[in-house]
Coordinates of C-alpha atoms and ligand atoms in Angstrom, one line a residue:
X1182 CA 12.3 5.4 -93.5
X1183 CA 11.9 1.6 -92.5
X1184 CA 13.9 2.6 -89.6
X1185 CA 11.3 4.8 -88.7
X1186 CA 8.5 3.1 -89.3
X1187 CA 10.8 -0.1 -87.1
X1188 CA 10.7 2.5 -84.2
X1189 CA 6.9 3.2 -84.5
X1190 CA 5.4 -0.1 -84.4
X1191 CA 8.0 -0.9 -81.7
X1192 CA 6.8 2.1 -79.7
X1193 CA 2.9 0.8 -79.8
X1194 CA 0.3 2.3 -79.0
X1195 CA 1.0 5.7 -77.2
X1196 CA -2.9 6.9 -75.8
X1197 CA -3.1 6.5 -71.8
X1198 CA -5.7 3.5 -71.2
X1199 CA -8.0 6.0 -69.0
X1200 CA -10.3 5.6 -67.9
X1201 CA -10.3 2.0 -68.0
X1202 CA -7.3 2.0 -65.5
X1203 CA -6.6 5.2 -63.1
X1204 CA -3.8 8.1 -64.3
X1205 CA -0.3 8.3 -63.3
X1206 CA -0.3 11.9 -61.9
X1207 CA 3.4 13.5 -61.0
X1208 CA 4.3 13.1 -57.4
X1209 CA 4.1 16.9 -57.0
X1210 CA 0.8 16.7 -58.3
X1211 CA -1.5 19.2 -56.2
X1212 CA -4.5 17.3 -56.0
X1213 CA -8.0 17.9 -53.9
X1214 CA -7.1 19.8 -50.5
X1215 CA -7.9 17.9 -47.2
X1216 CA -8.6 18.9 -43.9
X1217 CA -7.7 16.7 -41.1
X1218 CA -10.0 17.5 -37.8
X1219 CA -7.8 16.0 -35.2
X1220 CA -4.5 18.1 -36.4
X1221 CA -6.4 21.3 -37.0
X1222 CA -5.7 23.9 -33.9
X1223 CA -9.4 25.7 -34.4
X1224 CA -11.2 22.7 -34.4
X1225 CA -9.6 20.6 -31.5
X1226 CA -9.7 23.9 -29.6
X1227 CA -13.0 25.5 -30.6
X1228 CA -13.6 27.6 -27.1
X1229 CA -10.5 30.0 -27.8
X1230 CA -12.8 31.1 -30.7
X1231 CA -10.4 31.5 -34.4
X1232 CA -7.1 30.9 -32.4
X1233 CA -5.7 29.8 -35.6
X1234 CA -6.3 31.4 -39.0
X1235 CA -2.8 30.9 -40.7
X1236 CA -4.6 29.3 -43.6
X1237 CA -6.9 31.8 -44.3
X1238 CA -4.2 34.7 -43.9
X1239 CA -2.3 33.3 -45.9
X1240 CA -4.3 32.1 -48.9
X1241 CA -4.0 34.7 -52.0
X1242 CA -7.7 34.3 -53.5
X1243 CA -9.3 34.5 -50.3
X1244 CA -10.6 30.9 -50.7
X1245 CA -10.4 29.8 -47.1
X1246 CA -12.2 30.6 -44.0
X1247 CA -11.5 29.5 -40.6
X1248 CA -14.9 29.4 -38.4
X1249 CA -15.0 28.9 -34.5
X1250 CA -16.1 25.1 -34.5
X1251 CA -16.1 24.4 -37.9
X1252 CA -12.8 24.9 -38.6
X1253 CA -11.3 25.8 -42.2
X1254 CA -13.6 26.4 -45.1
X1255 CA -12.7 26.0 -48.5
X1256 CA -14.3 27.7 -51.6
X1257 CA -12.0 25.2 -54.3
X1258 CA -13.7 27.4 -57.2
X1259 CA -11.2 30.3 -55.4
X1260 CA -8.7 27.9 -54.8
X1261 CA -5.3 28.2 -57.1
X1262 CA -3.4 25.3 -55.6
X1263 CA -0.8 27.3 -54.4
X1264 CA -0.2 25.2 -51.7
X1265 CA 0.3 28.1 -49.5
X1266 CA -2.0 27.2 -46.7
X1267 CA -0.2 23.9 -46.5
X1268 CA 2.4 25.3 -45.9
X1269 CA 1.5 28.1 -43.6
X1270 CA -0.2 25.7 -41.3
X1271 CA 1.5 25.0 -38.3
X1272 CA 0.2 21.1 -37.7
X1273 CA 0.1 19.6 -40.7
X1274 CA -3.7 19.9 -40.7
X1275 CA -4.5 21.0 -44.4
X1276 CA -1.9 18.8 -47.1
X1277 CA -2.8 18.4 -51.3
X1278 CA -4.2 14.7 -52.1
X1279 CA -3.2 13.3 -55.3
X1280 CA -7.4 13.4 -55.5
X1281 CA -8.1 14.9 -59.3
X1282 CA -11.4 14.7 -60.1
X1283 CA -13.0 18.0 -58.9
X1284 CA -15.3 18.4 -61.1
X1285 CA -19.0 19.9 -59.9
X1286 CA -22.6 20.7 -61.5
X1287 CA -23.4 23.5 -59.2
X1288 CA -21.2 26.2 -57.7
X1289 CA -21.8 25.5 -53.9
X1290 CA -20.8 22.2 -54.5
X1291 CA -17.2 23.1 -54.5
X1292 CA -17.1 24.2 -51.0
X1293 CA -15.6 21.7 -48.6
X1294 CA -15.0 21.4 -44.9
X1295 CA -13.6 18.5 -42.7
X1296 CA -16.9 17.3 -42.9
X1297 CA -18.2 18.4 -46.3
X1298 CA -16.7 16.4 -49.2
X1299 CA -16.9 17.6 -52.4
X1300 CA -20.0 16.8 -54.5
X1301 CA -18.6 15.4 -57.9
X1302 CA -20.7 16.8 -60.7
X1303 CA -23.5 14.5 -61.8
X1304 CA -24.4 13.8 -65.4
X1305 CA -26.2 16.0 -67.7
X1306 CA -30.5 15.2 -67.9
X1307 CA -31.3 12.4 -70.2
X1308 CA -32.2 14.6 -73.5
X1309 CA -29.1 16.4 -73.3
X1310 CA -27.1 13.3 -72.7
X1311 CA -29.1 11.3 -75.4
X1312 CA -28.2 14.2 -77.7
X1313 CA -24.1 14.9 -77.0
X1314 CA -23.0 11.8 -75.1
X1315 CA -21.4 10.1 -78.2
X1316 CA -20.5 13.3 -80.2
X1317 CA -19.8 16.8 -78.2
X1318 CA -18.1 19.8 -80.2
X1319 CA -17.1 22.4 -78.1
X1320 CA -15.9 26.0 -79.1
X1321 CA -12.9 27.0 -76.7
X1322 CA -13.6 30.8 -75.3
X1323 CA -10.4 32.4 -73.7
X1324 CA -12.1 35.3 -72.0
X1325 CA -8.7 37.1 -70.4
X1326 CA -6.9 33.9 -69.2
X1327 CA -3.5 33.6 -68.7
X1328 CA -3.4 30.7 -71.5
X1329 CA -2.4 27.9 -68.7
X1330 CA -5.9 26.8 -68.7
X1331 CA -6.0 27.1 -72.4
X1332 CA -3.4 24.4 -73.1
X1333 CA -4.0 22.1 -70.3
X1334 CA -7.1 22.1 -72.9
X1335 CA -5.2 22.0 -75.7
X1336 CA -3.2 18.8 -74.3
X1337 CA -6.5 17.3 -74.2
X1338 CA -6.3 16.3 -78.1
X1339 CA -2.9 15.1 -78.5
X1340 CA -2.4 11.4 -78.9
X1341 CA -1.8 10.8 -74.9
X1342 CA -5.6 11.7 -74.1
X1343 CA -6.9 11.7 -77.2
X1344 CA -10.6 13.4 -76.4
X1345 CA -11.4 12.3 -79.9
X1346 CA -11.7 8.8 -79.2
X1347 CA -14.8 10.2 -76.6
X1348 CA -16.3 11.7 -79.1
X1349 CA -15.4 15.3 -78.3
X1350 CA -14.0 18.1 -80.3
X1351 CA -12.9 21.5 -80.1
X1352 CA -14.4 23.2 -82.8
X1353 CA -13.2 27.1 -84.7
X1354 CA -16.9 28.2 -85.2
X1355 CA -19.6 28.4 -82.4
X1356 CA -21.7 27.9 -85.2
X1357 CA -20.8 24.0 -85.4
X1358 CA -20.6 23.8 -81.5
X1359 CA -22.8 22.0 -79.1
X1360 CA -21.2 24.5 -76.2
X1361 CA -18.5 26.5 -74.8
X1362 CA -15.6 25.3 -72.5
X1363 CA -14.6 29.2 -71.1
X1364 CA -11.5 29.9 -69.4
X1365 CA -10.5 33.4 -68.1
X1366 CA -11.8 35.9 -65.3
X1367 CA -13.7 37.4 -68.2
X1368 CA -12.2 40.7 -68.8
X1369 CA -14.6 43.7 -69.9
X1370 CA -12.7 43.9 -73.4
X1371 CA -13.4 40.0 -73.6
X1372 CA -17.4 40.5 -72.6
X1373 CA -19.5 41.3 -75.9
X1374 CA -17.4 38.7 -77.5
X1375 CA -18.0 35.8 -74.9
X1376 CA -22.1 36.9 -75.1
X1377 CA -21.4 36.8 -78.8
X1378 CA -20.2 33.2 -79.2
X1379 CA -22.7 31.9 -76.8
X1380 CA -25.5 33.7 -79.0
X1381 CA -24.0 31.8 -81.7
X1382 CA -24.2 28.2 -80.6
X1383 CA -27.6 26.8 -81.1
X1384 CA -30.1 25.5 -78.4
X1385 CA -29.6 23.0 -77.0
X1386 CA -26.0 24.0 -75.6
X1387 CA -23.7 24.1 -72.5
X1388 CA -21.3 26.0 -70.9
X1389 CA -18.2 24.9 -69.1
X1390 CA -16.1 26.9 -66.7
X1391 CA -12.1 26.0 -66.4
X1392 CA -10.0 26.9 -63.8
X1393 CA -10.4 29.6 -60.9
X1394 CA -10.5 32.9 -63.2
X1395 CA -13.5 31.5 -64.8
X1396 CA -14.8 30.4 -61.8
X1397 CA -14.7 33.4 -59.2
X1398 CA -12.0 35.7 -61.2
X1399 CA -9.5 33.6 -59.3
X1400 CA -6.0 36.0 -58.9
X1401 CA -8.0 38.8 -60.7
X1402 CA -11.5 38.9 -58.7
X1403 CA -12.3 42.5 -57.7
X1404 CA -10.5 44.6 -60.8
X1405 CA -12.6 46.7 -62.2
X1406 CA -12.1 45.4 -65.7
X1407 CA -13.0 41.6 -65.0
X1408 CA -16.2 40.5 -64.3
X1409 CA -15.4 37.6 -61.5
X1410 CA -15.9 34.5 -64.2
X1411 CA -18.7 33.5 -66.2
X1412 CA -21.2 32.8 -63.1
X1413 CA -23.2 36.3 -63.7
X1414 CA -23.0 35.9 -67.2
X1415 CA -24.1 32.5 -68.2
X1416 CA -25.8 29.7 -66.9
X1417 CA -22.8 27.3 -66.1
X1418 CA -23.0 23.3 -66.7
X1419 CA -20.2 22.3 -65.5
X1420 CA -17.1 23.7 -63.1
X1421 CA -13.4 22.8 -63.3
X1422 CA -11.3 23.7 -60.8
X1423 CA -7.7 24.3 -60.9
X1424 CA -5.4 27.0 -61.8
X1425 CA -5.0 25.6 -63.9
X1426 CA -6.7 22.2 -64.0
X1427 CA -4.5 19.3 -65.0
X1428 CA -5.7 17.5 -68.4
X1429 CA -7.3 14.3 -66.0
X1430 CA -9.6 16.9 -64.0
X1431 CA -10.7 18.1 -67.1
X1432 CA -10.8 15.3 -68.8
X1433 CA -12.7 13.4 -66.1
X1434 CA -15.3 16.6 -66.0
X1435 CA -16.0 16.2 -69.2
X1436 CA -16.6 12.3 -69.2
X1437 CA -18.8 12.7 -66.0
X1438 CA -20.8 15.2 -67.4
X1439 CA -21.5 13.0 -70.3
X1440 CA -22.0 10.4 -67.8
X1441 CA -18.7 7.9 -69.9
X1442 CA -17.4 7.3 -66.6
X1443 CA -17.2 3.1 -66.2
X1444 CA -18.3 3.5 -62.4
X1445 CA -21.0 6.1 -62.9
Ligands
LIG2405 S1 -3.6 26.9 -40.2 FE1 -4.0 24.8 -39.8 S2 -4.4 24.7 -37.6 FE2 -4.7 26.8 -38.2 S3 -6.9 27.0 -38.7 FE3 -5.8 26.5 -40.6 S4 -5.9 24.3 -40.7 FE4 -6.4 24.8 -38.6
LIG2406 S1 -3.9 26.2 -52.1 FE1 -5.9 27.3 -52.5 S2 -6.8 27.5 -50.5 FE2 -4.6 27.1 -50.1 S3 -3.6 29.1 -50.0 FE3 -3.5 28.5 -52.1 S4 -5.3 29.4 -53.1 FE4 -5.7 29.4 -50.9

């Protein structure tokens, strides 16, 4: 037993010093996608009109267009970081940054270009921040997903991030929650329950979207038994993107939102 307690106090403390100093992400991390103008084939050679389109053949979720002069387009609320288009393209043109926070207030903001950066989501409006800056509980709705995006939430409370220590909480009953963080295309068995829970959290409250399924439907947009994410559903605070998001995007979503971020 001393030895164990030896070992814990020599071990310190554990909890990543975010965001006071920046994350150490994985070098295969799959971070914000870039477009570089001077490598792209379209856009250095706009007259042969869509010449080049690798990207968006390739590209699973249908998350990139290529347009004559403007080059590649990129819906990142589609986007499920395959890195497929990076690879498909011939010059280099579209690589992964180590970039995580992705994080938007409206939908549109999470279409970029070579010349259209992403707009990082803003905080919430002073009453709501007044009211859930220092304490948010959140109910967790997995509405179909996969259960990727559902434990890159779950991470969020053990002693590495500690989401606590922010003041937020997953909570069991939508009753005791100040919002719901959704993940999952919404599937049509999934529906009445989603409507359900949000019924059952009390005004004021937000809703947050993780990863692409809850987004757009991500891999599953189009079936007849999802309906494309929670956009047509509910009115949506906050999007995550990812497939899924890694713990810091989500993490840093949530912070922004609450506007905890030391350089917002
Ligand atoms: S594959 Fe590369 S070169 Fe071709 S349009 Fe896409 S980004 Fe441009
Ligand atoms: S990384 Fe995103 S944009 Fe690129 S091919 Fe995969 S899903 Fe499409």
């Amino acid at each position: 037993m001393l030895n164990v307690l030896l070992t814990r106090l020599r071990q310190g403390h554990r909890t990543a010093s975010y965001p006071k100093s920046e994350p150490i992400l994985p070098d295969r991390f799959r971070g914000l996608l870039q477009i570089d103008a001077n490598k792209c084939l379209t856009l250095r050679n706009p007259q042969k009109q869509n010449d080049c389109v690798k990207c968006a053949t390739i590209c699973p979720t249908n998350a990139i267009r290529v347009i004559a002069e403007q080059g590649p387009q990129i819906d990142l609320g589609k986007c499920i970081f395959c890195g497929d288009c990076v690879h498909a393209c011939p010059t280099q043109a579209v690589t992964h940054s180590s970039i995580y926070p992705m994080s938007t207030r409206q939908r549109s903001d999470l279409n970029i270009s070579h010349n259209k950066t992403l707009a990082l989501a803003k905080p919430l409006a002073h009453e709501l921040r007044r009211i859930f800056k220092r304490s948010l509980h959140l109910r967790q709705v997995s509405a179909g997903g996969c259960n990727a995006c559902e434990s890159d939430i779950n991470v969020l409370s053990t002693l590495t991030f500690d989401l606590g220590r922010f003041g937020i909480k997953m909570v069991a009953s939508p009753r005791h929650a100040d919002g719901l963080i959704i993940t999952g295309p919404v599937t049509e068995n999934m529906k009445l329950a989603l409507e359900k829970t949000y019924a059952a959290v009390a005004n004021p409250k937000i809703v947050i979207a993780v990863g692409a399924c809850a987004i757009s439907g991500g891999l599953f947009a189009g079936h007849t038994q999802t309906h494309n994410g929670i956009d047509n559903l509910l009115p949506v605070d906050l999007y995550i993107p990812g497939c899924p998001p890694h713990p810091y995007t989500i993490l840093d979503g949530l912070l922004r939102l609450l506007g905890r971020l030391p350089k917002q």
